[in-house]
Tab-separated table of C-alpha atoms in Angstrom:
chain	number	residue	atom	x	y	z
A	1	GLN	CA	-20.034	34.575	-8.940
A	2	PHE	CA	-21.709	34.929	-12.322
A	3	THR	CA	-20.646	37.871	-14.422
A	4	LEU	CA	-22.300	39.332	-17.449
A	5	THR	CA	-19.928	40.163	-20.332
A	6	GLN	CA	-19.472	43.777	-21.380
A	7	PRO	CA	-16.823	45.421	-23.563
A	8	ALA	CA	-14.146	47.058	-21.433
A	9	SER	CA	-14.406	50.368	-23.261
A	10	VAL	CA	-16.432	52.222	-25.852
A	11	SER	CA	-15.720	55.683	-27.201
A	12	GLY	CA	-17.423	58.224	-29.389
A	13	SER	CA	-17.366	61.869	-30.391
A	14	PRO	CA	-19.850	64.410	-29.087
A	15	GLY	CA	-23.184	64.050	-30.861
A	16	GLN	CA	-22.566	60.486	-31.964
A	17	SER	CA	-24.397	57.395	-30.761
A	18	ILE	CA	-22.751	54.480	-29.010
A	19	THR	CA	-24.056	51.086	-27.953
A	20	ILE	CA	-22.852	48.955	-25.059
A	21	SER	CA	-23.596	45.244	-25.122
A	22	CYS	CA	-24.192	42.949	-22.167
A	23	THR	CA	-24.139	39.212	-22.837
A	24	GLY	CA	-25.437	36.694	-20.351
A	25	THR	CA	-26.703	33.125	-20.264
A	26	THR	CA	-29.909	31.124	-19.988
A	27	SER	CA	-29.658	31.642	-16.221
A	28	ASP	CA	-29.992	35.421	-16.368
A	29	VAL	CA	-30.387	37.713	-19.393
A	30	GLY	CA	-31.693	34.893	-21.567
A	31	SER	CA	-34.520	34.051	-19.177
A	32	TYR	CA	-35.650	37.396	-17.796
A	33	ASP	CA	-36.370	40.906	-19.044
A	34	LEU	CA	-35.149	42.112	-15.659
A	35	VAL	CA	-32.030	43.847	-16.960
A	36	SER	CA	-31.037	47.244	-15.615
A	37	TRP	CA	-28.230	49.639	-16.469
A	38	TYR	CA	-26.312	51.932	-14.117
A	39	GLN	CA	-24.117	54.942	-14.822
A	40	HIS	CA	-21.253	55.408	-12.367
A	41	HIS	CA	-19.060	58.471	-12.213
A	42	PRO	CA	-16.018	58.002	-9.943
A	43	ASN	CA	-16.693	58.885	-6.314
A	44	LYS	CA	-20.377	59.470	-6.960
A	45	ALA	CA	-23.489	57.420	-6.330
A	46	PRO	CA	-24.353	55.021	-9.160
A	47	LYS	CA	-27.429	56.100	-11.123
A	48	LEU	CA	-30.130	53.916	-12.650
A	49	VAL	CA	-30.603	54.807	-16.335
A	50	VAL	CA	-32.594	51.834	-17.693
A	51	TYR	CA	-34.647	49.101	-16.004
A	52	GLU	CA	-36.624	46.073	-17.207
A	53	ALA	CA	-34.425	46.084	-20.308
A	54	ASN	CA	-35.991	49.079	-22.028
A	55	LYS	CA	-37.701	51.348	-19.512
A	56	ARG	CA	-36.324	54.717	-18.522
A	57	PRO	CA	-36.751	56.112	-14.996
A	58	SER	CA	-38.315	59.508	-14.539
A	59	GLY	CA	-35.721	62.227	-14.916
A	60	VAL	CA	-33.309	60.225	-17.064
A	61	SER	CA	-32.487	61.757	-20.440
A	62	HIS	CA	-34.262	60.345	-23.501
A	63	ARG	CA	-30.802	59.917	-24.991
A	64	PHE	CA	-30.496	56.712	-22.981
A	65	SER	CA	-32.338	53.680	-24.340
A	66	GLY	CA	-32.208	49.948	-23.741
A	67	SER	CA	-33.071	46.803	-25.613
A	68	LYS	CA	-32.709	43.061	-25.347
A	69	SER	CA	-32.532	40.193	-27.773
A	70	GLY	CA	-31.902	36.640	-26.684
A	71	TYR	CA	-28.948	36.519	-24.336
A	72	THR	CA	-27.771	40.073	-25.048
A	73	ALA	CA	-28.998	43.348	-23.635
A	74	SER	CA	-27.842	46.694	-25.002
A	75	LEU	CA	-27.658	50.285	-23.839
A	76	THR	CA	-27.566	53.023	-26.469
A	77	ILE	CA	-26.540	56.580	-25.711
A	78	SER	CA	-27.475	58.952	-28.505
A	79	GLY	CA	-26.261	62.512	-28.946
A	80	LEU	CA	-23.201	61.743	-26.822
A	81	GLN	CA	-22.242	64.506	-24.389
A	82	ALA	CA	-19.148	65.105	-22.276
A	83	GLU	CA	-21.151	64.414	-19.102
A	84	ASP	CA	-21.881	60.883	-20.355
A	85	GLU	CA	-18.258	59.899	-19.802
A	86	ALA	CA	-18.505	57.342	-17.009
A	87	ASP	CA	-18.551	53.627	-16.259
A	88	TYR	CA	-21.704	51.738	-17.202
A	89	PHE	CA	-22.824	48.458	-15.666
A	90	CYS	CA	-25.562	46.074	-16.693
A	91	CYS	CA	-27.330	43.973	-14.099
A	92	SER	CA	-29.697	41.031	-14.404
A	93	PHE	CA	-31.855	38.946	-12.143
A	94	ALA	CA	-30.335	35.476	-12.043
A	95	GLY	CA	-33.129	33.697	-10.286
A	96	THR	CA	-31.154	31.036	-8.469
A	97	GLU	CA	-32.041	32.354	-5.024
A	98	ILE	CA	-33.689	35.270	-3.364
A	99	PHE	CA	-32.229	38.653	-4.321
A	100	HIS	CA	-29.821	37.000	-6.748
A	101	VAL	CA	-28.642	39.634	-9.186
A	102	VAL	CA	-25.465	39.647	-11.243
A	103	PHE	CA	-23.558	42.580	-12.670
A	104	GLY	CA	-21.516	42.954	-15.798
A	105	GLY	CA	-17.849	43.801	-15.578
A	106	GLY	CA	-18.506	47.389	-16.628
A	107	THR	CA	-17.786	49.508	-19.703
A	108	LYS	CA	-15.776	52.723	-19.631
A	109	VAL	CA	-17.366	55.251	-21.980
A	110	THR	CA	-14.997	57.904	-23.272
A	111	VAL	CA	-16.183	61.015	-25.058
A	112	LEU	CA	-13.454	61.974	-27.516
B	1	GLU	CA	-35.837	63.748	-1.827
B	2	VAL	CA	-34.557	60.222	-1.245
B	3	GLN	CA	-31.266	60.224	0.645
B	4	LEU	CA	-29.011	57.319	1.580
B	5	VAL	CA	-25.887	58.114	3.620
B	6	GLU	CA	-23.400	55.377	4.427
B	7	SER	CA	-20.937	55.455	7.306
B	8	GLY	CA	-18.620	53.179	9.227
B	9	GLY	CA	-16.018	52.474	6.584
B	10	ALA	CA	-12.429	52.368	7.831
B	11	LEU	CA	-9.036	50.701	7.635
B	12	ALA	CA	-9.140	47.278	9.294
B	13	GLN	CA	-6.679	44.423	9.680
B	14	PRO	CA	-7.452	41.035	8.153
B	15	GLY	CA	-9.612	38.977	10.467
B	16	ARG	CA	-11.098	41.987	12.223
B	17	SER	CA	-14.647	43.351	12.060
B	18	LEU	CA	-16.415	46.472	10.869
B	19	ARG	CA	-20.035	47.582	11.011
B	20	LEU	CA	-21.406	49.713	8.206
B	21	SER	CA	-24.542	51.798	8.528
B	22	CYS	CA	-26.823	53.526	6.060
B	23	ALA	CA	-29.066	56.353	7.254
B	24	THR	CA	-32.111	56.952	5.080
B	25	SER	CA	-34.633	59.737	4.589
B	26	GLY	CA	-37.170	60.992	2.074
B	27	PHE	CA	-39.165	57.773	1.693
B	28	ASN	CA	-41.060	55.194	3.718
B	29	PHE	CA	-38.169	52.934	4.734
B	30	ASP	CA	-40.467	50.113	5.833
B	31	ASP	CA	-41.858	49.727	2.299
B	32	PHE	CA	-38.601	48.896	0.557
B	33	ASN	CA	-36.084	46.085	0.273
B	34	MET	CA	-32.526	47.291	0.796
B	35	HIS	CA	-29.100	46.136	-0.354
B	36	TRP	CA	-25.355	46.539	-0.037
B	37	VAL	CA	-23.319	46.666	-3.248
B	38	ARG	CA	-19.566	47.165	-3.416
B	39	ARG	CA	-16.977	48.241	-5.937
B	40	ALA	CA	-13.384	47.186	-5.419
B	41	PRO	CA	-10.578	49.357	-6.835
B	42	GLY	CA	-10.294	48.830	-10.567
B	43	LYS	CA	-13.170	46.368	-10.602
B	44	GLY	CA	-16.886	46.329	-11.229
B	45	LEU	CA	-19.979	46.438	-9.069
B	46	GLU	CA	-20.696	43.395	-6.937
B	47	TRP	CA	-23.949	42.735	-5.104
B	48	VAL	CA	-23.081	41.872	-1.499
B	49	SER	CA	-26.296	41.413	0.445
B	50	GLY	CA	-29.997	42.214	0.498
B	51	ILE	CA	-32.816	42.303	3.057
B	52	SER	CA	-36.571	42.428	2.541
B	53	TRP	CA	-38.788	45.246	3.798
B	54	ASN	CA	-39.801	43.262	6.904
B	55	SER	CA	-36.424	41.538	7.499
B	56	GLY	CA	-38.105	38.242	6.651
B	57	ARG	CA	-35.751	37.417	3.808
B	58	VAL	CA	-32.045	37.994	3.498
B	59	GLY	CA	-29.498	37.050	0.871
B	60	TYR	CA	-25.720	37.078	0.552
B	61	ALA	CA	-23.164	36.755	-2.196
B	62	ASP	CA	-21.149	33.547	-1.945
B	63	SER	CA	-18.020	35.639	-1.351
B	64	VAL	CA	-19.368	36.978	1.974
B	65	LYS	CA	-21.748	34.236	3.124
B	66	GLY	CA	-21.043	33.240	6.715
B	67	ARG	CA	-18.950	36.356	7.383
B	68	PHE	CA	-21.310	39.274	6.778
B	69	THR	CA	-24.720	39.908	8.364
B	70	ILE	CA	-27.268	42.381	7.078
B	71	SER	CA	-29.910	43.946	9.291
B	72	ARG	CA	-32.259	46.903	9.394
B	73	ASP	CA	-33.876	49.092	12.057
B	74	GLY	CA	-37.244	50.479	11.029
B	75	ALA	CA	-37.500	52.836	13.978
B	76	LYS	CA	-34.210	54.459	13.030
B	77	ARG	CA	-34.729	54.065	9.271
B	78	SER	CA	-31.299	52.536	8.993
B	79	LEU	CA	-29.583	49.628	7.271
B	80	HIS	CA	-26.533	47.849	8.641
B	81	LEU	CA	-23.844	45.438	7.518
B	82	GLN	CA	-21.831	43.589	10.135
B	83	MET	CA	-18.600	42.492	8.483
B	84	ASP	CA	-16.596	39.848	10.348
B	85	SER	CA	-13.453	37.929	9.433
B	86	LEU	CA	-12.493	40.611	6.955
B	87	ARG	CA	-10.188	39.713	4.073
B	88	PRO	CA	-8.031	41.920	1.830
B	89	GLU	CA	-10.400	41.135	-1.049
B	90	ASP	CA	-13.203	42.866	0.873
B	91	THR	CA	-11.451	46.186	0.205
B	92	ALA	CA	-13.978	48.293	-1.689
B	93	LEU	CA	-16.332	51.220	-1.659
B	94	TYR	CA	-19.572	49.953	-0.107
B	95	TYR	CA	-22.873	51.379	-1.310
B	96	CYS	CA	-26.293	51.210	0.233
B	97	ALA	CA	-29.034	50.830	-2.397
B	98	ARG	CA	-32.812	50.822	-2.352
B	99	GLY	CA	-34.943	48.469	-4.349
B	100	ASP	CA	-35.750	44.901	-5.201
B	101	ILE	CA	-34.119	43.629	-8.376
B	102	VAL	CA	-33.711	47.211	-9.602
B	103	PHE	CA	-31.704	49.601	-7.440
B	104	ASP	CA	-33.341	52.962	-7.979
B	105	ASN	CA	-31.456	55.001	-5.389
B	106	TRP	CA	-27.902	54.708	-4.089
B	107	GLY	CA	-25.730	56.376	-1.491
B	108	GLN	CA	-22.319	57.894	-2.109
B	109	GLY	CA	-20.546	54.963	-0.512
B	110	THR	CA	-18.220	54.367	2.433
B	111	PRO	CA	-14.667	53.058	1.926
B	112	VAL	CA	-13.434	49.858	3.511
B	113	THR	CA	-9.747	48.950	3.362
B	114	VAL	CA	-8.550	45.620	4.715
B	115	SER	CA	-4.796	45.537	5.124
B	116	SER	CA	-2.197	44.666	7.693
């Protein structure tokens, strides 16, 4: 299965900003703006925080923002808070067959 | 409020079968594509299978193709995953998710453990 590349961990102090990268290929991130980001606290339902690379769902904090350039998508969390400590996964449409989406390996965000 | 509640996860021996279900409420089930996504211990999210709103299109990850079957029941507003020929590497928390390419609502997951 294809896998998008994310850093294993990112950390920051409360109030700081952090950015998580997600690098793909011409088959996924490089060809489509259909990148989404999910926050996952252990034993809870994953939560959509960004879709179509830079759009924020209703109800998601403005502290979460997304961008994309070439083969790399990014999620920035500004004004880091203790509740942001979680795993974050990027996901992209891969377009090889119906419903074909690929996830990144995930990034553990630690609030120091 | 959109709710997705998975059930059916259990301990199973390799080669055996399990059937997962996802009960839904709070939205028009017949209008949405639905998916199963899993997360194995210590690993990341993996898309497993998806089904269109009218059951006309289905898709499977290569890792489960030929062993798993997705289905849906509009009358009961439920999604199902028939898992046959289970392998230890199928051990994971299985999530039901709503959406097309973007999964905007998820359940809490049901655990599947495959071990002898």
